[in-house]
Amino acid sequence: MRHGRLLILGNGGAALSAARAARASGHLGEIHLASDVEGPAFNPMLAPYFLKGALPWERCFPFGAAFYDAFGITCHLGAEAERLDTRNREVTLASGERISYDRCLVATGAGPIVPPVPGLKASKRAFFLRTAASVRQLEEAIPKARSALVLGASFVGLKVAEILTRRQIRVTLLDCADQVLPGGAHGLLAAAIQALFERHGVEVRLRCAMEGVEGAGNGVVCHFRDGKIEAADLVVVCTGVKPNIGFLDPMQVRTDEAVLVDERLETSVQGLYAAGDACQGINIISGKHEWLATWENACLQGRVAGRNMAGESACYPGSLPQNIGLFFEWTYAHLGDVRGDVKGDVRGDVRTQGHSVLHRFFGSPSEGRFLVLALSGDILVGANLINCAHLAGGLRRAIRERWRWEGPARDGLTLEGIEKALRRGMDDFRSRPGTRAPTDAFTVMTFSGKRSARHGQRDQGQ
Amino acid sequence: MTQYAFAFDVTRCSGCMACVVACQDQNDLDAIDVVAFRHVTTSETGAYPSARIDHFSLACQHCGDAPCVVACPTAAIRRRGQDNVVVVDRDLCVGCHTCQLTCPFGAPTFPEDGRMAKCDLCHTRREHGMKPACVLVCPSGALDVGPIEELSARKAKEASLKILKSIVASSSGDV
């Protein structure tokens, strides 16, 4: 397919990585790119760093404006895809323009989830941190604000709470979950992070749901389920994102939470690929299709999809839930499946069947270093780290390659021992033949509260 | 394009840490700081009478398909055109630690200013005809640097000679 027409839907990390990879693989034909996002590709991951003042605005666009010409891309910007007809291989944009293709990539990314709170979406003082325009709007609003509500104690929510606090704004952080970082942190570690934020003056309210938002001059008045009423100058919504795949016909393309793809990132339709936040690839730990939206995944998936669209045969090995960043003076990272959830908190209390997760703790928050390892049998499946980020890369490799952690090493290991083992190539972790566990070993089941409590007793401290 | 890399011979390393000190000196790193671009780790395996100690000197591997280059959200980490060495533009780094999460060798480090710093294969020294500081000081010749094809060819030659010598030695014994 060196001369066919490639159509890329989207204008983010996955989309541009795919275009670059297609050209690098020798694609000589047309590459068209269609997106509602005008201007160069914005990296939403950089929004907190811009708001923090660590990065000038023009550097939030890592591919730059010259990328499109350099790679011979014909752009159709300013109108989102409205319909994709896989039978006729044609995409209709909101502007009415129709673009035919030989191979197409769905890399439309994700948009913010708007909680069903009356008045929230319409409020001019509510900010959804995702697009370049929304980030600029929040930046303009911050200097005039004195108080803010941050909805969602997610990774981004915590970062925003930190930034607003540093910018002298009184912050209340809300989440309906019972801990901060409900998607990826062990309860003990989450409690330590909550305490850190409270020490810095952030009011953290958990198990707290908002019932309504009303405009009040330059601010808003928020109503809560417990009857409380609170005024704030702005509300920042960080309750997660969802894939932008509304234009796809589920009768034509197989979708779940996002577009389902195989290892080549091809969808159920031949010649149609998906990558980045719009696609649902394989989770290395569970062996199942899961939606894992990170910048790195998007770029890597885009690269594989681009090669395959250009006629190569590349495979994506799968993704791992992961995140890393700074919260005040702490560096926090999570890797894999620490809570024993296969799908985070998306489906409630879901655990790996027959593989109860055993937790091992090293250090403590008061020492300034804290590491939680989660083992399913003798396989490391997840890790949470506070101020041990230098171990993160080695642990990620151990999880991805399914290293086994055997008896004496597992029982006697210290934080320093783990560091040594990671550096010297994991003598304490013996590689298991075949890097991926059979999928049936990780069949998902719903756990009852009673069994969940018993599971908790298996935790061992050190 | 030529890919430059380190070569490390584990059978020659005595764990003297001279490479670590030379690296700290070359890069003006504080000797008592935890930040270092090169680490030496000791591995003890087995039990008497077959106990064994190995030392590993490890820095950035300048990977062929470096995960840190792909993952960096600001494109601060890139590959140099001349020698394919992975370098970081510290002015572009926002200190997000994503590179630290992706590197399996623990190469990215974060000094007090919060921006990533790592081994650049002493490209300034090499441009002036000198070896990287760690390679220069290694007293046992465990470390080497050069184009990866040359290093591989040298390794293959050394291994072949070793096998040849052992064959010659065993046949002399037979006589």
XYZ file of C-alpha atoms in Angstrom:
637
model
C 0.000 0.000 0.000
C 2.746 2.439 -0.902
C 0.537 4.526 -3.167
C -2.945 4.280 -1.660
C -4.755 7.054 0.174
C -4.446 6.981 3.943
C -6.966 8.891 6.004
C -6.201 9.690 9.620
C -9.060 10.886 11.815
C -7.722 12.910 14.715
C -4.956 15.384 15.415
C -3.077 14.136 18.466
C -0.136 11.945 19.447
C -1.511 8.755 17.872
C -2.574 10.461 14.641
C 0.732 12.195 13.988
C 2.850 9.234 15.109
C 0.927 7.145 12.558
C 1.572 9.642 9.754
C 5.278 9.782 10.576
C 5.532 5.971 10.755
C 3.700 5.542 7.450
C 6.162 7.860 5.712
C 9.116 6.171 7.436
C 7.800 2.841 6.134
C 7.931 4.160 2.599
C 4.345 5.215 2.001
C 4.412 7.451 -1.073
C 0.694 8.059 -1.545
C -1.567 10.735 -0.125
C -2.039 11.105 3.624
C -5.132 13.040 4.657
C -5.787 14.149 8.215
C -9.230 15.268 9.392
C -10.008 16.701 12.807
C -12.151 19.281 14.548
C -8.984 20.477 16.312
C -7.426 23.320 14.364
C -3.749 24.127 14.625
C -0.907 21.837 15.655
C -1.482 18.792 17.859
C -1.919 19.672 21.526
C -0.652 17.335 24.253
C -3.277 17.441 27.044
C -0.821 15.788 29.416
C 1.142 19.035 29.435
C -1.784 21.202 30.550
C -0.931 20.976 34.284
C 2.693 21.898 33.561
C 1.573 24.941 31.569
C -0.776 26.033 34.358
C 2.051 25.488 36.834
C 4.285 27.808 34.829
C 6.819 25.076 34.040
C 6.241 25.272 30.306
C 5.478 28.127 27.895
C 2.306 27.780 25.849
C 4.008 27.208 22.493
C 5.756 24.117 23.841
C 2.487 22.321 24.617
C 2.489 21.299 20.941
C 5.370 18.793 20.741
C 5.016 18.010 17.017
C 5.061 21.688 15.999
C 3.205 23.470 13.205
C 5.698 22.485 10.499
C 5.048 18.748 10.971
C 2.184 18.522 8.468
C 4.123 19.978 5.546
C 7.263 18.071 6.438
C 5.410 14.751 6.133
C 3.245 15.703 3.172
C -0.077 15.635 5.008
C -3.214 17.182 3.529
C -5.200 18.640 6.430
C -8.980 18.957 6.739
C -9.199 20.814 10.034
C -12.075 22.485 11.815
C -14.742 19.856 11.204
C -15.126 16.597 13.101
C -15.937 13.271 11.478
C -19.690 12.778 11.448
C -20.007 9.388 9.786
C -17.704 6.609 8.701
C -19.015 4.304 5.996
C -16.806 1.215 6.048
C -18.541 -0.404 3.061
C -17.816 2.474 0.709
C -14.620 3.454 2.553
C -15.722 7.031 2.977
C -15.825 9.529 5.832
C -18.277 12.423 6.008
C -17.169 15.459 7.991
C -19.475 17.836 9.881
C -18.749 20.423 7.173
C -20.350 18.099 4.618
C -17.040 17.240 2.971
C -16.595 13.592 2.012
C -13.201 11.905 1.954
C -12.648 8.453 0.512
C -9.780 6.260 1.670
C -7.939 3.008 1.068
C -6.931 2.641 4.699
C -8.194 4.694 7.614
C -7.043 5.265 11.181
C -9.424 6.253 13.979
C -7.290 8.340 16.323
C -9.924 10.795 17.476
C -8.732 10.726 21.086
C -10.939 11.259 24.096
C -13.100 14.012 25.492
C -13.967 14.879 29.084
C -16.707 13.020 30.930
C -19.276 15.495 32.170
C -20.882 14.240 35.398
C -24.699 14.332 35.282
C -24.933 17.320 37.633
C -27.685 19.785 36.697
C -26.232 23.103 35.616
C -22.623 21.917 35.437
C -22.218 21.641 31.697
C -23.900 24.988 31.043
C -21.944 26.863 33.718
C -19.410 29.364 32.417
C -17.364 28.857 35.559
C -16.939 25.103 34.970
C -13.748 24.081 33.164
C -13.056 20.768 31.498
C -9.334 20.344 31.131
C -8.742 18.612 27.799
C -8.449 20.782 24.732
C -6.015 23.638 24.149
C -8.904 26.137 24.245
C -10.200 24.830 27.594
C -6.732 25.102 29.138
C -6.394 28.716 27.980
C -9.812 29.535 29.436
C -8.825 28.108 32.820
C -5.505 29.986 32.738
C -7.406 33.236 32.165
C -9.833 32.516 35.016
C -7.232 31.564 37.640
C -5.845 35.058 38.459
C -9.325 36.338 39.432
C -10.288 33.286 41.494
C -10.034 32.962 45.261
C -11.691 29.590 45.723
C -12.124 26.528 43.547
C -13.813 23.160 43.577
C -11.973 20.340 41.824
C -14.282 17.484 40.887
C -12.523 14.143 40.779
C -9.531 13.067 42.882
C -7.981 11.454 39.838
C -4.349 11.899 38.819
C -5.212 15.069 36.897
C -7.579 16.256 39.638
C -4.794 16.056 42.216
C -2.387 17.887 39.928
C -4.905 20.663 39.327
C -5.598 20.916 43.068
C -1.867 21.293 43.684
C -1.437 23.959 41.005
C -4.412 26.021 42.200
C -3.152 25.792 45.782
C 0.290 26.953 44.706
C -1.429 29.872 42.957
C -2.997 30.998 46.241
C -6.484 29.640 45.606
C -8.445 27.872 48.343
C -9.157 24.421 46.926
C -11.758 21.823 47.813
C -11.169 18.457 46.163
C -14.247 16.261 45.773
C -14.746 12.663 44.770
C -17.582 10.234 45.205
C -15.086 7.385 45.754
C -13.796 6.487 49.210
C -10.160 7.362 48.467
C -8.097 9.644 46.290
C -6.688 8.044 43.111
C -9.450 5.436 43.122
C -8.299 3.999 39.807
C -4.778 2.938 40.627
C -3.615 3.443 44.221
C -3.600 1.105 47.192
C -5.723 2.439 50.066
C -2.783 3.010 52.417
C -0.852 4.963 49.863
C -3.942 6.927 48.860
C -4.453 7.906 52.498
C -0.853 9.149 52.651
C -1.372 11.269 49.535
C -4.629 12.639 50.922
C -2.799 13.622 54.118
C -0.104 15.328 52.016
C -2.714 17.448 50.251
C -4.432 18.296 53.516
C -1.093 19.400 54.977
C -0.813 21.827 52.058
C -4.228 23.291 52.796
C -6.413 21.377 50.308
C -9.753 20.314 51.741
C -10.392 16.750 50.565
C -13.998 15.520 50.630
C -14.532 11.879 49.727
C -17.813 9.976 49.262
C -19.190 13.353 48.324
C -21.547 13.903 45.408
C -22.589 17.190 43.887
C -26.295 17.627 43.220
C -26.439 20.882 41.323
C -24.603 23.986 40.176
C -26.083 27.460 39.850
C -24.484 30.569 38.447
C -23.917 33.466 40.862
C -22.208 36.476 39.318
C -18.615 35.580 38.668
C -18.827 32.358 40.624
C -21.053 29.361 41.214
C -23.117 27.966 44.060
C -22.850 24.196 44.429
C -25.380 21.971 46.149
C -24.302 18.694 47.730
C -26.203 15.554 48.572
C -25.730 16.072 52.320
C -27.528 19.427 52.064
C -24.412 21.586 52.125
C -24.256 24.612 49.865
C -20.938 26.104 48.885
C -19.859 29.010 46.713
C -16.753 28.904 44.551
C -15.176 31.097 41.899
C -14.564 28.200 39.570
C -15.141 24.470 39.202
C -12.561 22.285 37.463
C -13.958 18.963 36.275
C -11.388 16.122 36.277
C -13.730 13.148 36.338
C -12.046 11.303 33.514
C -12.316 11.050 29.766
C -14.215 8.946 27.274
C -13.267 8.030 23.701
C -14.567 10.182 20.846
C -16.110 7.416 18.770
C -19.711 8.610 18.477
C -19.430 8.810 14.671
C -18.807 5.065 14.310
C -21.659 2.693 13.598
C -21.418 -0.212 16.099
C -23.141 -2.388 13.502
C -20.152 -1.883 11.214
C -17.227 -1.628 13.644
C -16.888 -3.649 16.851
C -16.724 -1.376 19.864
C -16.874 -1.766 23.628
C -15.716 1.155 25.781
C -13.653 2.163 22.735
C -12.864 0.631 19.345
C -11.702 -2.972 19.699
C -8.458 -3.752 17.889
C -6.188 -6.751 17.379
C -2.420 -6.824 17.907
C -1.928 -5.076 14.568
C -4.333 -2.376 15.773
C -6.745 -3.282 13.014
C -10.439 -3.142 13.892
C -13.077 -5.712 13.003
C -13.146 -4.075 9.558
C -10.264 -4.773 7.207
C -8.341 -1.609 6.344
C -9.706 0.308 9.331
C -7.308 0.826 12.223
C -7.597 2.521 15.608
C -4.954 3.892 17.968
C -4.560 6.041 21.065
C -7.379 7.030 23.382
C -10.005 5.952 20.820
C -8.898 2.318 20.852
C -9.194 -0.524 23.283
C -6.143 -2.741 22.997
C -4.772 -5.591 25.063
C -3.866 -5.095 28.726
C -0.681 -7.105 29.246
C -1.645 -8.140 32.773
C -5.189 -9.294 32.187
C -4.807 -10.354 28.562
C -8.096 -8.592 27.882
C -9.128 -5.644 25.769
C -9.008 -2.584 28.000
C -9.091 1.112 27.486
C -5.785 2.591 28.721
C -5.337 6.194 27.718
C -1.807 7.580 28.047
C 0.352 9.710 25.773
C 3.017 7.009 25.479
C 0.479 4.345 24.490
C -1.038 6.710 21.959
C 2.313 7.414 20.298
C 3.386 3.763 20.274
C 0.034 2.551 18.985
C -0.009 5.259 16.334
C 3.410 4.140 15.187
C 2.352 0.500 14.833
C -0.891 1.437 13.068
C 1.000 3.741 10.686
C 3.412 0.975 9.718
C 0.603 -1.459 9.096
C -1.339 1.066 7.052
C 1.767 1.468 4.910
C 1.827 -2.263 4.241
C 4.187 -3.541 6.935
C 3.226 -6.099 9.527
C 3.936 -4.680 12.959
C 2.436 -5.812 16.265
C 1.720 -3.915 19.452
C 2.574 -6.065 22.476
C -0.086 -4.513 24.695
C -0.378 -1.798 27.303
C -0.084 -1.471 31.026
C -2.025 0.895 33.273
C 0.576 3.415 34.415
C 1.103 6.984 35.473
C 3.804 9.042 37.136
C 4.054 12.615 38.321
C 4.767 15.047 41.092
C 2.374 15.966 43.890
C 3.925 18.824 45.849
C 7.294 17.459 47.040
C 6.417 13.794 46.385
C 6.919 11.761 43.240
C 4.124 9.258 42.790
C 3.848 6.430 40.294
C 1.468 3.572 39.763
C 1.998 0.585 37.544
C -0.254 -2.283 36.619
C -2.956 -3.638 38.854
C -2.274 -2.841 42.505
C -5.776 -2.985 43.882
C -6.495 -6.387 42.425
C -8.917 -4.771 40.000
C -8.695 -5.843 36.430
C -10.452 -2.746 35.195
C -9.747 -0.178 37.858
C -12.933 1.060 39.439
C -14.869 1.017 36.190
C -16.865 -2.063 37.060
C -16.734 -1.863 40.815
C -14.987 -4.509 42.881
C -13.585 -6.768 40.185
C -10.707 -9.097 40.929
C -8.580 -11.743 39.278
C -10.104 -15.146 39.755
C -7.968 -17.662 41.576
C -5.121 -15.166 41.809
C -5.723 -13.156 44.954
C -3.389 -10.207 45.017
C -0.897 -10.240 47.840
C 0.493 -6.878 48.875
C 4.007 -6.268 50.137
C 4.939 -2.928 51.705
C 8.385 -1.366 51.857
C 9.273 1.842 53.701
C 6.535 4.177 54.903
C 5.182 7.611 54.019
C 6.728 9.053 57.196
C 10.170 7.842 56.024
C 9.584 9.692 52.777
C 9.743 6.488 50.708
C 6.923 4.031 50.271
C 6.586 1.126 47.879
C 3.642 -1.225 47.514
C 4.084 -4.327 45.385
C 1.115 -6.448 44.324
C 1.744 -10.111 43.544
C -0.683 -12.483 41.913
C 0.724 -15.860 42.880
C 4.442 -15.371 42.292
C 3.998 -12.863 39.461
C 4.398 -9.158 40.069
C 1.256 -7.492 38.687
C 1.388 -3.982 40.077
C 3.292 -1.386 42.051
C 2.650 1.948 43.749
C 5.624 4.146 44.503
C 6.125 7.285 46.548
C 9.558 8.871 46.135
C 11.047 5.681 44.632
C 10.583 6.696 41.021
C 14.075 5.403 40.171
C 12.632 1.898 40.570
C 9.656 2.555 38.309
C 11.267 1.602 34.996
C 12.698 -1.661 36.311
C 9.421 -2.608 37.959
C 7.540 -1.825 34.771
C 9.807 -4.172 32.896
C 9.278 -6.859 35.553
C 5.507 -6.515 35.208
C 5.507 -6.394 31.415
C 7.754 -9.416 31.076
C 5.925 -11.311 33.822
C 8.956 -12.044 35.962
C 8.396 -14.551 38.668
C 9.265 -13.621 42.216
C 10.241 -16.790 43.978
C 10.192 -17.888 47.626
C 13.330 -16.769 49.482
C 13.771 -13.644 47.408
C 10.148 -12.666 47.859
C 10.165 -13.146 51.610
C 13.505 -11.546 52.446
C 13.655 -8.643 50.042
C 14.112 -5.057 51.234
C 13.739 -1.792 49.348
C 17.511 -1.731 48.769
C 17.393 -5.372 47.698
C 14.750 -4.598 45.080
C 16.853 -1.722 43.765
C 19.900 -3.996 43.468
C 17.892 -6.755 41.835
C 16.425 -4.357 39.272
C 19.852 -2.962 38.429
C 21.605 -6.276 38.021
C 18.978 -7.701 35.736
C 16.625 -9.298 38.169
C 18.460 -12.298 39.520
C 15.694 -12.516 42.083
C 13.061 -12.621 39.392
C 13.240 -15.697 37.217
C 11.807 -15.290 33.773
C 8.920 -17.593 33.062
C 8.926 -19.308 29.679
C 6.342 -17.581 27.501
C 5.847 -13.981 28.425
C 2.070 -13.863 28.525
C -0.091 -15.807 30.926
C -2.936 -17.777 29.448
C -5.937 -15.513 29.318
C -8.151 -17.965 31.188
C -5.929 -17.596 34.265
C -7.223 -14.070 34.611
C -10.916 -14.575 34.037
C -12.814 -11.684 35.529
C -15.374 -12.244 38.246
C -17.252 -10.011 40.614
C -16.121 -10.265 44.172
C -18.545 -10.171 47.069
C -17.834 -7.813 49.936
C -17.257 -10.756 52.285
C -14.650 -12.339 50.064
C -13.125 -8.964 49.463
C -12.623 -8.557 53.221
C -10.915 -11.957 53.421
C -8.756 -10.913 50.547
C -7.732 -7.854 52.523
C -6.509 -10.059 55.383
C -3.939 -11.563 53.066
C -2.127 -8.258 52.927
C 1.190 -8.427 54.695
C 3.092 -5.470 55.949
C 6.810 -5.156 56.303
C 23.481 5.649 10.313
C 26.184 4.700 12.820
C 24.954 3.868 16.279
C 27.462 4.526 19.053
C 27.208 2.499 22.245
C 29.027 1.277 25.335
C 30.439 -2.231 25.525
C 30.777 -3.847 28.936
C 32.717 -7.012 29.744
C 31.384 -8.413 33.005
C 34.323 -10.844 33.321
C 36.739 -7.905 33.585
C 34.848 -5.626 35.995
C 36.253 -5.596 39.529
C 33.608 -3.231 40.934
C 36.190 -0.554 41.786
C 33.690 2.270 41.039
C 36.308 4.343 39.199
C 33.838 4.743 36.324
C 31.206 6.198 38.664
C 33.647 8.707 40.160
C 34.975 9.689 36.716
C 31.401 10.221 35.473
C 30.527 12.364 38.481
C 33.695 14.399 37.967
C 33.115 14.826 34.224
C 29.521 15.934 34.686
C 30.118 18.048 37.794
C 27.825 15.881 39.890
C 28.036 16.155 43.650
C 29.820 13.072 44.981
C 27.531 12.810 47.986
C 24.404 13.358 45.893
C 22.346 10.300 45.009
C 22.258 11.452 41.393
C 24.765 9.586 39.227
C 24.662 8.712 35.552
C 26.465 5.412 36.065
C 25.915 2.751 38.719
C 27.880 -0.307 39.743
C 25.908 -3.171 41.240
C 27.302 -6.322 42.793
C 25.607 -9.666 42.376
C 26.406 -12.625 44.607
C 25.098 -15.944 43.370
C 25.468 -19.592 44.314
C 27.011 -21.065 47.476
C 30.385 -22.452 48.446
C 32.209 -24.031 46.642
C 30.609 -22.525 43.539
C 29.833 -19.047 44.882
C 30.283 -16.226 42.413
C 30.478 -12.441 42.539
C 29.779 -10.310 39.487
C 29.886 -6.556 39.162
C 27.751 -4.659 36.655
C 28.522 -1.115 35.558
C 25.415 0.369 33.998
C 24.526 3.719 32.403
C 22.134 4.814 29.664
C 22.139 2.177 26.918
C 21.219 4.678 24.168
C 18.682 2.086 23.010
C 18.080 1.592 19.302
C 14.368 2.194 19.769
C 14.531 4.199 22.977
C 11.240 4.136 24.902
C 12.068 7.447 26.596
C 12.209 9.220 23.219
C 8.701 8.025 22.342
C 7.234 8.692 25.776
C 8.640 12.190 26.381
C 5.591 14.488 26.170
C 7.592 17.588 25.232
C 9.991 15.923 22.749
C 12.863 16.994 25.019
C 14.570 13.613 24.545
C 15.840 13.006 21.048
C 18.420 11.120 19.059
C 21.500 12.996 17.820
C 21.972 12.802 14.084
C 25.736 12.247 14.127
C 25.987 9.169 16.327
C 22.400 8.182 17.250
C 23.108 8.884 20.891
C 20.015 9.671 22.989
C 20.304 13.168 24.467
C 18.014 15.412 26.482
C 17.368 19.126 25.978
C 17.011 20.118 29.620
C 15.397 23.449 28.704
C 12.423 21.544 27.255
C 12.086 19.121 30.173
C 9.147 19.747 32.525
C 10.240 17.136 35.073
C 7.235 14.846 34.584
C 9.350 11.690 35.215
C 7.687 9.798 32.339
C 11.119 8.796 31.023
C 11.938 7.304 34.407
C 8.819 5.162 34.153
C 9.707 3.866 30.715
C 13.454 3.238 31.084
C 14.153 -0.349 32.227
C 17.749 0.566 33.151
C 17.005 3.427 35.549
C 19.113 5.794 33.438
C 17.143 9.077 33.761
C 18.009 10.945 36.941
C 16.544 14.112 38.418
C 18.940 16.534 40.114
C 17.708 19.294 42.399
C 16.383 21.491 39.595
C 13.843 18.772 38.796
C 14.824 18.388 35.127
C 16.056 15.117 33.716
C 19.774 14.500 33.288
C 21.509 11.384 32.027
C 24.581 9.983 30.308
C 25.183 11.554 26.883
C 28.023 9.159 26.043
C 30.399 12.099 26.679
C 29.746 13.380 23.169
C 31.750 16.554 23.805
C 34.811 14.507 24.764
C 34.371 12.204 21.791
C 34.072 15.154 19.412
C 37.529 16.186 20.628
C 38.998 12.766 20.067
C 38.794 11.565 23.661
C 37.079 8.543 25.151
C 34.189 8.976 27.601
C 35.471 9.549 31.144
C 34.254 6.183 32.437
C 35.910 4.264 29.594
C 39.157 6.182 29.983
C 39.582 5.429 33.689
C 38.435 1.805 33.715
C 41.621 0.047 34.939
C 40.615 -3.407 33.731
C 39.324 -2.416 30.295
C 35.826 -3.648 31.094
C 34.234 -0.617 29.426
C 34.601 0.411 25.827
C 32.822 2.721 23.401
C 32.409 2.898 19.638
C 30.143 2.182 16.703
C 28.005 -0.803 17.619
C 29.067 -2.827 14.547
C 32.737 -2.432 15.484
C 32.057 -3.396 19.102
C 30.118 -6.480 18.012
C 32.877 -7.514 15.587
C 35.502 -7.083 18.295
C 33.448 -9.152 20.751
C 33.007 -11.886 18.159
C 36.757 -11.918 17.432
C 37.623 -12.116 21.135
C 35.153 -14.952 21.648
C 36.524 -16.830 18.630
C 40.095 -16.471 19.890
C 39.062 -17.702 23.308
C 37.444 -20.811 21.827
C 40.461 -21.397 19.560
C 42.862 -21.101 22.506
C 40.845 -23.553 24.576
C 40.815 -26.037 21.665
C 44.579 -25.636 21.202
C 45.153 -26.033 24.940
C 43.048 -29.177 25.146
C 44.739 -30.735 22.080
C 48.210 -29.950 23.539
C 47.117 -31.688 26.724
C 46.109 -34.739 24.724
C 49.592 -34.933 23.203
